[in-house]
Amino acid sequence: MSTVETRALTKVFSEVPAVNGIDLMAQEGEFLVLVGPSGCGKTTLMRMIAGLEEPTSGKILIGQRDVTALPPRTRNIAMVFQSYALYPHLSVYRNIAFPLRARGADRRTIAEKVRWAAGMFGIERLLARKPRQLSGGERQRVALARAVVRQPLAFLLDEPLSNLDAKLRTLARDELKQFQRRIGTTTIYVTHDQIEAMGLGDRIAVLSEGRVRQIGTPREIYSDPADTFVATFMGSPPMNLTESDGVLLGFRPESLMPKSAAIAFSAVTIPMRITRIEYLGADCLIYGVLQPPFPEGPAIVRTGAGGPPPCAPGDLYEFSVEEPDLKRFDRGTGLRCNSPRGERERHHRR
Amino acid sequence: MNATIDGDAVEPQDGGRRIHFLDDRLWLGRLMLAPAIVYIVALVGFPFVLAIIYSLSNVTVGSEGFHFVGLANFRQLVNSPQFWVAVKNTIFFTVVSQIAVIVLANILAMALLKDFPGKWLVRLLILLPWVAPISLGSIAWLWMLDPIYSIFNWVLRAVGWLGPNGRYIWLGQPDLAMASIIVVDVWRLLPLATVIILAGLSSIPKDLLEAAAIDGAGVVRRTFEIAMPLLLPIMLVAVLFGVVFTVTDLIVVFVLTRGGPFNSTQVLASWAYFTGIDSGDLATGAAISLFLFPVLVAIAVVLLRIAKRTELT
């Protein structure tokens, strides 16, 4: 168990910065998720921490030790690849044993530890099989067992759930989180899936264009986004944005409620022309176009599916949002202007 | 295209009886395969059958008649000491040159996998022996190995290995002659093996080698425990090609040593040529050349089986 830290870490690929001066600190035992769209630099950042990519500048510290110039094998970290990267010619047993053999462990220790790691993921009965004889979920468990077996200082996980089908993914997410809690090893997890990020992370770092836009707990990121990028990237459907009084006004689809239901005095009325209603089982999405005093633009409302939607397509309907749920962003920079946290993040990034 | 349009235009008048045969997948397939089949039958199948017939006869270049003699030619061969010398030479020549080819091709392919300035030039130079006609290359080697003009002797004298008048008779001493034909064969087959292994190496997922590096494996372990086993099926294909080319080829021996000195470099292919064509004994020549056929088939079957078994999907 150990901290993982990057200091002003930069990677430039043929004059294009993929990672641009990132300062990041994963605390001991923390589950830190790096989330962002494709090409935001999250995988490059992880590969630099693993030692697979050489930084252009900056430092990487694992357990306070500067490992920037060290090869991957001396960093004592484990990585699970998106493809799982199981050695196809080796049995599951020998796959899991590989890191131990590479470190020169004796036969008895290897046997003990492989059984322990396999037991942790319930794959003892698969030990004699070859990777090609395993299902996607089983391969993922083998990859995790191989990562865990030598008790590394930190885990790096590169979208390990993206090859699983939707149903299995939810289950695997839960198992992954429980497993990390149990062994308490510092974990850095890369994903482009914001639901995975919200569900797994103790803290989330939202990346875009090689920079960290915001670091915080899932709750902070969701309800206190530092800028319009974070506001619209996290959450599905994304935060609605419109202009009002010279600022960008943001509100989550679920914070809109029928005006008649609003009780707070400080609520803002949002008139909308309803265009479509989507019934999704657990909830209901109402698509519409904002009406004056707001500039015309699309907006989405999420309501519980308990009762019928309060309106029908074609209706002009008034929703309202309570003041605490309104986020204001600078029109030019996209940064938050009404949150002390926003201020802090902005300062931090500088 | 025109034919199809014409066919369509004519069709209604013929009541649909004349379907253009190029539109028929069955006939089109047969037509496309025909050149290859004609080529194989004419240039491989026919001579092969002829060789079998000859080997069971007493036919010579000058003979007019044809007498079936059964396996007499083969019996005579097995009892001839020269035949066993040729068998031994063929095996030694093939095994040593293939070991060298595989080791060197692996090293070269790994070097060529990395990016470095002038990589295209190195690739071109490596491919050159394969592109150049074998006979031309062999003649160039003949000069380089010449007892008087040999550039190797010249270099060895220049570095002081040999005295001012010292020289190696590269193609005139049994051990040096064998070494020389092995070197030339390796030079000739290395490009193909390198290209095959390079293709195999680039098909190994980068993730696997990176995972091994993170798992704590150094270069040696990564190479021998991850890359090599994954490369094995394709390496066996390279070995198979190499073995077949080496065993069946006579040009290197023919140009450089003509089997000498004292048959020390005589291989089955060259001996078959000298016996069948130069000496005119077609029947014995055919028998010699057929001798390795079952052995080669067995080698091919074994190698392809191993390749299939180790194939990973």
XYZ file of C-alpha atoms in Angstrom:
663
model
C 0.000 0.000 0.000
C 1.444 3.282 -1.055
C 0.798 6.739 -2.453
C 1.100 7.424 -6.163
C 1.957 10.940 -7.186
C 2.654 12.794 -10.415
C 4.294 16.205 -10.441
C 3.881 18.478 -13.472
C 3.842 15.353 -15.616
C 3.901 16.088 -19.327
C 4.008 13.914 -22.416
C 4.334 15.427 -25.860
C 3.748 13.289 -28.959
C 5.216 14.970 -32.064
C 4.636 18.453 -30.652
C 1.083 17.682 -29.459
C 0.825 17.490 -25.655
C -1.153 14.383 -24.707
C -0.625 15.021 -21.010
C -0.037 18.603 -20.022
C 1.536 19.221 -16.633
C -0.626 17.003 -14.450
C -0.287 17.082 -10.661
C -2.109 14.185 -9.095
C -1.931 12.379 -5.803
C -3.583 9.043 -5.032
C -3.623 8.582 -1.260
C -2.781 5.298 0.443
C -5.529 2.771 -0.203
C -7.516 5.218 -2.292
C -9.545 4.260 -5.376
C -8.834 7.122 -7.771
C -10.657 7.155 -11.094
C -9.331 9.015 -14.126
C -12.255 9.791 -16.380
C -12.510 11.721 -19.606
C -13.408 11.426 -23.267
C -11.226 9.553 -25.780
C -7.951 11.330 -26.391
C -8.005 13.261 -23.100
C -4.681 11.733 -22.041
C -5.929 9.398 -19.288
C -4.382 6.245 -20.762
C -1.095 8.009 -21.542
C -1.009 9.246 -17.947
C -1.539 5.712 -16.657
C 1.047 4.272 -19.032
C 3.584 6.791 -17.745
C 2.845 5.782 -14.162
C 3.327 2.139 -15.212
C 6.624 2.977 -16.909
C 5.451 1.965 -20.380
C 5.729 5.519 -21.645
C 8.577 7.897 -20.906
C 7.434 11.328 -19.707
C 8.652 14.378 -21.617
C 8.994 16.168 -18.278
C 7.772 15.926 -14.704
C 8.096 13.333 -11.981
C 6.357 10.163 -10.859
C 6.566 9.067 -7.236
C 5.329 5.760 -5.902
C 5.474 5.519 -2.120
C 7.517 8.748 -2.045
C 10.203 7.091 -4.207
C 11.011 8.817 -7.494
C 10.461 6.126 -10.122
C 10.451 8.394 -13.183
C 13.573 6.836 -14.656
C 12.934 3.249 -13.516
C 11.799 0.465 -15.864
C 8.292 -0.967 -15.299
C 9.505 -4.155 -13.627
C 11.215 -2.344 -10.767
C 8.235 -0.133 -9.899
C 6.361 -2.927 -8.096
C 2.975 -2.018 -9.478
C 0.448 -4.224 -11.232
C -1.620 -3.326 -14.238
C -4.768 -4.824 -15.700
C -5.096 -4.066 -19.405
C -8.302 -3.435 -21.296
C -7.547 -6.586 -23.319
C -6.527 -8.352 -20.046
C -3.273 -9.318 -21.845
C -3.364 -12.899 -20.577
C -0.501 -14.961 -21.958
C -2.389 -17.169 -24.429
C 0.091 -20.058 -24.385
C 0.143 -20.403 -20.599
C -2.478 -22.018 -18.377
C -4.394 -19.873 -15.909
C -2.112 -21.194 -13.154
C 1.038 -20.205 -15.022
C -0.471 -16.853 -15.969
C -1.067 -16.017 -12.320
C 2.311 -17.473 -11.329
C 4.192 -15.437 -13.949
C 4.880 -12.302 -11.846
C 6.094 -14.500 -8.969
C 8.382 -16.544 -11.199
C 9.735 -13.339 -12.714
C 10.711 -12.321 -9.185
C 12.335 -15.637 -8.509
C 9.896 -16.942 -5.889
C 10.318 -20.600 -4.948
C 7.901 -23.267 -6.117
C 6.082 -23.612 -2.792
C 5.501 -19.891 -2.342
C 4.246 -19.701 -5.912
C 1.780 -22.552 -5.389
C 0.506 -21.013 -2.130
C 0.086 -17.519 -3.518
C -1.536 -18.650 -6.768
C -4.132 -20.619 -4.757
C -4.689 -17.601 -2.513
C -5.174 -15.203 -5.457
C -7.347 -17.669 -7.374
C -9.439 -18.229 -4.255
C -9.968 -14.502 -3.872
C -11.664 -14.401 -7.291
C -13.280 -17.843 -7.176
C -11.354 -19.225 -10.135
C -9.623 -22.237 -8.544
C -11.426 -24.635 -10.868
C -10.083 -22.804 -13.940
C -6.388 -23.108 -13.059
C -5.614 -25.811 -15.631
C -7.364 -24.055 -18.509
C -5.903 -21.883 -21.236
C -7.172 -18.295 -21.588
C -8.962 -19.102 -24.855
C -11.175 -21.558 -22.962
C -12.466 -18.827 -20.634
C -15.412 -16.440 -20.879
C -14.909 -12.675 -20.784
C -15.774 -12.460 -17.099
C -13.425 -15.329 -16.223
C -10.574 -13.731 -18.152
C -11.095 -10.528 -16.234
C -10.842 -12.415 -12.945
C -7.652 -14.136 -14.057
C -6.178 -10.764 -15.007
C -7.077 -9.406 -11.567
C -5.672 -12.475 -9.824
C -2.418 -12.043 -11.750
C -2.299 -8.408 -10.643
C -2.988 -9.214 -7.013
C -0.734 -12.230 -6.595
C 2.487 -10.415 -5.793
C 0.853 -7.816 -3.561
C 2.027 -4.727 -5.440
C 2.263 -1.186 -4.084
C -0.499 -0.015 -6.413
C -2.925 -1.255 -9.053
C -3.388 0.398 -12.397
C -6.587 -0.648 -14.150
C -7.133 0.400 -17.753
C -10.859 0.106 -18.566
C -10.962 -3.493 -17.336
C -14.756 -3.699 -17.554
C -15.215 -2.369 -21.072
C -15.068 -5.825 -22.690
C -17.895 -7.198 -20.554
C -21.564 -7.055 -21.482
C -23.748 -4.525 -19.681
C -25.233 -6.966 -17.170
C -21.923 -8.526 -16.201
C -20.326 -5.107 -16.003
C -22.559 -3.935 -13.157
C -21.826 -7.121 -11.240
C -18.084 -6.912 -11.952
C -18.054 -3.280 -10.834
C -19.455 -4.212 -7.480
C -16.995 -7.100 -7.079
C -14.082 -4.904 -8.065
C -14.992 -2.277 -5.505
C -15.453 -4.857 -2.737
C -12.179 -6.519 -3.604
C -10.316 -3.210 -3.524
C -11.833 -2.368 -0.134
C -10.792 -5.760 1.185
C -7.150 -5.627 0.166
C -6.881 -1.840 0.517
C -4.276 -1.319 -2.193
C -4.008 2.093 -3.820
C -5.784 1.868 -7.156
C -5.815 4.104 -10.200
C -8.594 3.268 -12.598
C -8.988 4.646 -16.109
C -12.380 4.797 -17.785
C -14.364 6.866 -20.253
C -17.598 5.695 -18.641
C -18.819 8.295 -16.167
C -21.221 5.865 -14.471
C -18.301 3.528 -13.733
C -16.330 6.510 -12.451
C -19.139 7.627 -10.160
C -19.767 4.104 -8.892
C -16.186 3.106 -8.212
C -14.148 6.135 -7.287
C -13.349 7.368 -3.814
C -12.278 10.403 -5.783
C -12.573 11.194 -9.470
C -10.188 13.199 -11.630
C -11.937 14.519 -14.731
C -9.483 14.970 -17.604
C -9.804 16.849 -20.836
C -7.176 17.803 -23.396
C -4.334 16.556 -21.246
C -5.324 18.525 -18.150
C -7.193 17.782 -14.942
C -10.416 19.799 -14.996
C -11.524 18.817 -11.501
C -10.645 16.369 -8.731
C -13.158 15.476 -6.083
C -15.505 12.901 -4.620
C -18.240 11.678 -6.966
C -20.724 13.886 -5.094
C -18.580 17.000 -5.445
C -17.967 16.351 -9.127
C -21.647 15.805 -9.812
C -23.245 18.507 -7.775
C -20.433 21.051 -7.763
C -18.843 20.883 -11.219
C -15.926 23.255 -11.620
C -16.735 24.156 -15.199
C -19.134 23.474 -18.060
C -16.969 20.584 -19.355
C -17.285 18.666 -16.083
C -20.947 19.673 -15.784
C -21.842 18.254 -19.184
C -19.445 15.288 -19.186
C -20.600 13.842 -15.862
C -24.224 12.845 -15.670
C -26.495 11.224 -18.213
C -28.411 12.998 -19.608
C -25.982 15.895 -19.104
C -26.617 19.128 -17.232
C -28.850 21.562 -19.139
C -27.107 24.836 -19.995
C -28.739 28.082 -21.015
C -27.928 31.774 -20.893
C -29.388 34.118 -18.349
C -28.276 37.555 -17.102
C -24.943 37.323 -18.917
C -23.913 33.972 -17.365
C -24.400 30.338 -18.318
C -27.074 28.797 -16.142
C -26.808 25.073 -15.493
C -29.325 22.695 -13.949
C -29.487 18.907 -13.804
C -32.427 17.188 -15.582
C -33.613 15.737 -12.271
C -33.655 19.128 -10.500
C -36.480 20.311 -12.754
C -39.881 19.735 -11.245
C -43.374 20.863 -12.161
C -43.793 24.454 -11.055
C -46.860 23.517 -9.065
C -44.766 21.150 -6.948
C -42.131 23.741 -6.039
C -42.293 24.914 -2.469
C -39.120 26.998 -2.098
C -39.520 30.751 -2.573
C -36.209 30.965 -4.348
C -37.204 28.729 -7.267
C -36.620 29.880 -10.849
C -39.355 29.175 -13.401
C -38.251 27.424 -16.595
C -40.880 27.401 -19.358
C -40.509 24.638 -21.944
C -42.276 23.497 -25.115
C -42.432 19.691 -24.811
C -41.293 17.818 -27.932
C -41.030 14.199 -26.855
C -41.441 11.961 -23.844
C -39.285 8.879 -23.340
C -40.411 6.193 -20.924
C -37.351 4.304 -19.631
C -38.853 2.047 -17.004
C -37.205 3.371 -13.847
C -37.631 6.936 -14.971
C -38.937 9.174 -17.684
C -37.156 11.717 -19.895
C -39.026 14.747 -21.155
C -37.372 16.507 -24.121
C -38.300 20.085 -24.862
C -37.263 23.525 -26.093
C -36.688 26.361 -23.617
C -38.987 29.344 -23.979
C -38.522 33.073 -23.146
C -37.127 34.620 -21.019
C -34.481 31.994 -21.883
C -32.982 31.776 -25.381
C -34.519 28.944 -27.384
C -32.518 25.752 -26.877
C -32.924 22.071 -26.060
C -33.418 20.891 -22.495
C -34.108 17.546 -20.842
C -36.134 16.820 -17.712
C -35.889 13.579 -15.764
C -38.843 12.557 -13.642
C -39.542 9.453 -11.657
C -41.671 6.961 -13.556
C -44.082 6.552 -10.671
C -46.924 8.575 -12.107
C -47.773 9.728 -15.613
C -45.639 12.602 -16.945
C -47.187 15.951 -16.034
C -47.417 17.021 -19.665
C -47.768 15.803 -23.282
C -45.799 16.585 -26.480
C -46.770 19.994 -27.866
C -47.629 21.445 -24.432
C -46.060 24.620 -23.120
C -45.203 23.599 -19.579
C -43.584 25.436 -16.699
C -40.939 23.683 -14.634
C -38.977 25.186 -11.816
C -35.508 24.707 -10.314
C -34.638 25.618 -6.770
C -31.866 28.119 -6.313
C -29.325 25.711 -4.695
C -29.609 23.469 -7.757
C -28.702 26.264 -10.173
C -25.041 26.450 -11.183
C -23.695 29.576 -12.817
C -20.725 29.507 -15.198
C -18.700 32.260 -16.811
C -19.803 32.649 -20.406
C -16.284 33.164 -21.728
C -14.218 30.683 -19.707
C -16.888 28.148 -18.765
C -15.667 28.232 -15.130
C -18.047 28.219 -12.172
C -18.786 31.669 -10.775
C -21.018 31.001 -7.780
C -19.195 28.302 -5.907
C -16.329 28.607 -3.469
C -15.292 25.105 -4.523
C -15.168 26.256 -8.125
C -12.865 29.043 -7.068
C -10.643 26.611 -5.217
C -10.399 24.191 -8.124
C -9.543 26.978 -10.477
C -6.808 28.076 -8.152
C -5.580 24.491 -7.765
C -5.313 24.031 -11.494
C -3.235 27.092 -11.900
C -18.341 -5.696 -68.705
C -19.185 -5.494 -72.398
C -19.707 -9.220 -72.507
C -22.240 -9.006 -69.683
C -24.134 -6.195 -71.371
C -24.115 -8.101 -74.676
C -25.300 -11.224 -72.925
C -28.170 -9.369 -71.311
C -29.159 -7.857 -74.647
C -29.116 -11.194 -76.458
C -30.834 -13.159 -73.734
C -34.499 -12.306 -74.478
C -34.124 -13.340 -78.139
C -32.644 -16.691 -77.136
C -35.413 -17.295 -74.683
C -32.949 -17.145 -71.749
C -31.072 -20.258 -72.851
C -27.740 -18.484 -73.297
C -26.661 -17.590 -69.805
C -23.254 -15.993 -69.932
C -20.904 -18.448 -68.277
C -18.926 -15.627 -66.591
C -22.056 -14.876 -64.557
C -22.149 -18.444 -63.318
C -20.205 -18.608 -60.062
C -19.362 -22.272 -60.578
C -17.810 -21.729 -63.993
C -16.171 -18.473 -63.031
C -14.511 -20.268 -60.112
C -13.273 -23.058 -62.355
C -11.974 -20.551 -64.878
C -10.070 -18.622 -62.215
C -8.491 -21.785 -60.814
C -7.598 -23.229 -64.210
C -4.255 -21.408 -64.790
C -2.940 -22.497 -61.401
C -4.035 -26.091 -61.932
C -2.588 -26.232 -65.475
C 0.664 -24.749 -64.160
C 0.956 -27.232 -61.304
C 0.033 -30.242 -63.433
C 2.384 -29.292 -66.282
C 5.402 -28.142 -64.296
C 5.137 -30.141 -61.076
C 2.756 -33.042 -61.541
C 3.974 -34.261 -64.930
C 7.722 -34.207 -64.109
C 6.976 -35.843 -60.768
C 5.087 -38.724 -62.368
C 7.795 -38.973 -65.037
C 10.446 -39.143 -62.297
C 8.579 -41.996 -60.613
C 8.312 -43.881 -63.918
C 11.991 -43.246 -64.740
C 13.129 -44.360 -61.304
C 11.506 -47.740 -61.895
C 13.166 -48.174 -65.303
C 16.632 -48.379 -66.820
C 16.186 -45.401 -69.125
C 19.271 -43.309 -70.039
C 19.698 -40.175 -72.126
C 20.653 -42.232 -75.166
C 18.337 -45.222 -74.743
C 15.442 -45.750 -77.112
C 13.720 -48.568 -75.269
C 12.132 -48.587 -71.853
C 12.506 -51.498 -69.476
C 10.769 -51.750 -66.169
C 13.288 -52.812 -63.529
C 11.257 -52.471 -60.359
C 13.123 -51.158 -57.315
C 16.536 -52.155 -58.653
C 17.708 -48.537 -58.892
C 16.816 -47.875 -55.262
C 18.500 -51.092 -54.129
C 21.625 -50.125 -55.983
C 21.571 -46.684 -54.362
C 21.205 -47.981 -50.826
C 24.225 -50.221 -51.396
C 26.350 -47.383 -52.751
C 28.665 -45.681 -50.215
C 28.493 -42.442 -52.207
C 24.752 -42.286 -51.670
C 25.189 -42.359 -47.913
C 27.828 -39.640 -48.126
C 25.295 -37.502 -50.017
C 22.555 -38.269 -47.461
C 24.867 -37.358 -44.580
C 25.975 -34.154 -46.328
C 22.376 -33.181 -47.118
C 21.300 -33.623 -43.498
C 24.335 -31.776 -42.112
C 24.020 -28.966 -44.679
C 20.292 -28.550 -44.007
C 20.333 -28.783 -40.217
C 23.302 -26.459 -39.676
C 22.120 -23.870 -42.189
C 18.559 -23.874 -40.798
C 19.731 -23.454 -37.217
C 21.856 -20.518 -38.330
C 19.017 -19.049 -40.393
C 16.507 -19.211 -37.538
C 18.872 -17.723 -34.949
C 19.997 -14.915 -37.250
C 16.495 -14.247 -38.606
C 15.164 -13.841 -35.060
C 17.909 -11.400 -34.156
C 17.415 -9.429 -37.365
C 13.636 -9.385 -37.087
C 13.814 -8.105 -33.511
C 16.242 -5.390 -34.564
C 14.020 -4.418 -37.490
C 10.964 -4.208 -35.272
C 12.470 -1.174 -33.548
C 12.501 2.213 -35.216
C 15.882 3.640 -36.081
C 17.249 6.026 -38.700
C 17.987 4.309 -42.005
C 15.729 1.349 -41.212
C 14.420 1.237 -44.805
C 17.985 0.883 -46.109
C 18.730 -2.013 -43.772
C 15.464 -3.692 -44.792
C 16.349 -3.238 -48.452
C 19.839 -4.661 -47.972
C 18.480 -7.655 -46.104
C 15.932 -8.380 -48.802
C 18.465 -8.051 -51.623
C 19.797 -11.643 -51.565
C 16.240 -12.895 -51.909
C 15.446 -10.623 -54.824
C 18.669 -11.328 -56.741
C 18.775 -14.519 -58.864
C 20.378 -17.364 -56.896
C 22.825 -18.190 -59.655
C 24.072 -14.602 -59.879
C 24.520 -14.397 -56.129
C 26.311 -17.727 -56.108
C 28.683 -16.590 -58.864
C 29.515 -13.473 -56.847
C 30.286 -15.745 -53.903
C 32.401 -17.922 -56.196
C 34.670 -14.942 -56.782
C 34.720 -13.936 -53.162
C 35.771 -17.477 -52.268
C 38.294 -17.803 -55.086
C 41.681 -19.109 -53.841
C 43.630 -16.291 -55.518
C 41.244 -13.347 -55.567
C 39.294 -14.068 -52.383
C 38.375 -10.897 -50.581
C 38.209 -12.879 -47.337
C 41.829 -13.968 -47.645
C 42.744 -10.391 -48.465
C 40.967 -9.107 -45.349
C 42.488 -11.845 -43.165
C 45.951 -10.921 -44.454
C 45.258 -7.230 -43.850
C 44.304 -7.826 -40.214
C 47.319 -10.085 -39.714
C 45.416 -13.360 -39.260
C 47.206 -14.806 -42.264
C 50.828 -14.316 -43.259
C 51.760 -12.249 -46.355
C 51.396 -15.286 -48.635
C 48.923 -17.242 -46.531
C 45.581 -18.194 -47.980
C 42.622 -20.419 -47.364
C 41.422 -22.540 -50.257
C 37.800 -21.908 -49.333
C 36.214 -24.269 -51.803
C 39.091 -26.708 -52.060
C 39.336 -28.025 -48.480
C 36.503 -30.379 -47.400
C 35.620 -28.634 -44.102
C 35.973 -25.106 -45.508
C 33.971 -26.058 -48.606
C 31.066 -27.325 -46.503
C 31.260 -24.207 -44.307
C 31.265 -22.051 -47.434
C 28.159 -23.575 -48.988
C 26.402 -23.338 -45.625
C 27.291 -19.636 -45.378
C 25.992 -18.966 -48.890
C 22.795 -20.925 -48.236
C 22.227 -18.969 -45.014
C 22.843 -15.703 -46.867
C 20.273 -16.716 -49.444
C 17.523 -17.952 -47.099
C 17.919 -15.378 -44.346
C 15.738 -12.688 -46.002
C 12.674 -14.921 -46.337
C 12.965 -16.231 -42.777
C 13.487 -12.682 -41.470
C 10.402 -11.384 -43.256
C 8.291 -14.305 -42.016
C 9.478 -13.884 -38.423
C 9.107 -10.103 -38.606
C 5.484 -10.609 -39.634
C 5.052 -13.017 -36.706
C 6.670 -10.617 -34.248
C 4.529 -7.683 -35.326
C 1.424 -9.804 -34.842
C 2.175 -10.398 -31.148
C -0.087 -7.996 -29.215
C 2.000 -5.231 -27.648
C -0.104 -5.565 -24.496
C 1.364 -9.002 -23.775
C 4.973 -7.844 -23.779
C 4.045 -4.756 -21.768
C 2.132 -6.855 -19.257
C 5.187 -9.104 -18.929
C 7.422 -6.062 -18.396
C 5.158 -4.795 -15.605
C 4.934 -8.311 -14.162
C 8.671 -8.064 -13.589
C 10.087 -9.927 -16.593
C 13.340 -8.681 -18.066
C 14.235 -8.786 -21.762
C 15.412 -12.412 -21.674
C 12.292 -13.724 -19.948
C 10.025 -11.639 -22.169
C 11.759 -12.989 -25.251
C 11.968 -16.648 -24.318
C 8.805 -17.085 -22.259
C 6.372 -14.807 -24.069
C 7.533 -13.803 -27.553
C 9.180 -17.078 -28.642
C 6.317 -19.430 -27.739
C 3.877 -17.113 -29.501
C 6.199 -16.989 -32.474
C 6.684 -20.753 -32.639
C 3.939 -21.591 -35.175
C 5.170 -19.017 -37.642
C 8.809 -19.903 -36.972
C 8.018 -23.497 -37.916
C 6.651 -22.273 -41.233
C 9.948 -20.462 -41.848
C 11.857 -23.638 -40.940
C 9.683 -25.697 -43.267
C 10.342 -23.357 -46.185
C 14.041 -23.314 -45.365
C 14.311 -27.105 -45.155
C 12.463 -27.638 -48.425
C 14.477 -24.979 -50.251
C 17.782 -26.274 -48.908
C 17.166 -29.970 -49.525
C 15.829 -29.523 -53.025
C 18.241 -26.847 -54.207
C 21.363 -27.664 -56.199
C 22.410 -24.248 -57.488
C 24.661 -23.238 -54.583
C 26.540 -26.536 -54.666
C 26.543 -26.656 -58.450
C 28.053 -23.200 -58.856
C 30.474 -23.235 -55.928
C 31.884 -26.734 -55.542
C 30.150 -29.121 -57.953
C 29.990 -31.496 -54.997
C 33.720 -31.497 -54.386
C 36.320 -31.766 -53.093
C 36.038 -35.563 -52.935
C 32.231 -35.426 -52.676
C 32.556 -33.588 -49.363
C 29.790 -31.177 -50.385
C 27.828 -33.570 -52.554
C 24.162 -33.376 -51.572
C 21.317 -35.474 -52.940
C 20.020 -32.722 -55.237
C 23.404 -32.076 -56.841
C 24.245 -35.760 -57.081
C 20.897 -36.435 -58.762
C 21.724 -33.755 -61.313
C 25.254 -34.997 -61.993
C 24.066 -38.596 -62.292
C 20.882 -37.988 -64.249
C 21.837 -35.124 -66.549
C 25.647 -34.900 -66.695
C 26.188 -38.674 -66.775
C 22.982 -39.353 -68.649
C 21.709 -42.054 -66.261
C 18.148 -40.711 -66.024
C 16.822 -43.700 -64.080
C 19.333 -43.476 -61.218
C 19.107 -39.660 -61.197
C 15.331 -39.919 -60.817
C 15.700 -42.485 -58.045
C 18.102 -40.212 -56.109
C 15.867 -37.180 -56.443
C 12.832 -39.178 -55.325
C 14.618 -40.545 -52.312
C 14.045 -37.537 -50.078
C 10.436 -37.049 -51.124
C 8.880 -39.200 -48.356
C 11.275 -37.679 -45.816
C 10.268 -34.137 -46.821
C 6.592 -35.028 -46.701
C 7.070 -36.426 -43.194
C 8.948 -33.292 -42.070
C 6.220 -31.065 -43.538
C 3.457 -33.040 -41.827
C 5.229 -32.990 -38.447
C 6.040 -29.272 -38.587
C 2.553 -28.288 -39.699
C 1.022 -30.461 -36.973
C 3.150 -28.778 -34.303
C 2.306 -25.377 -35.771
C -1.392 -26.179 -35.648
C -1.217 -27.498 -32.102
C 0.558 -24.418 -30.809
C -1.642 -22.049 -32.787
C -3.465 -19.655 -30.498
C -6.848 -18.209 -31.135
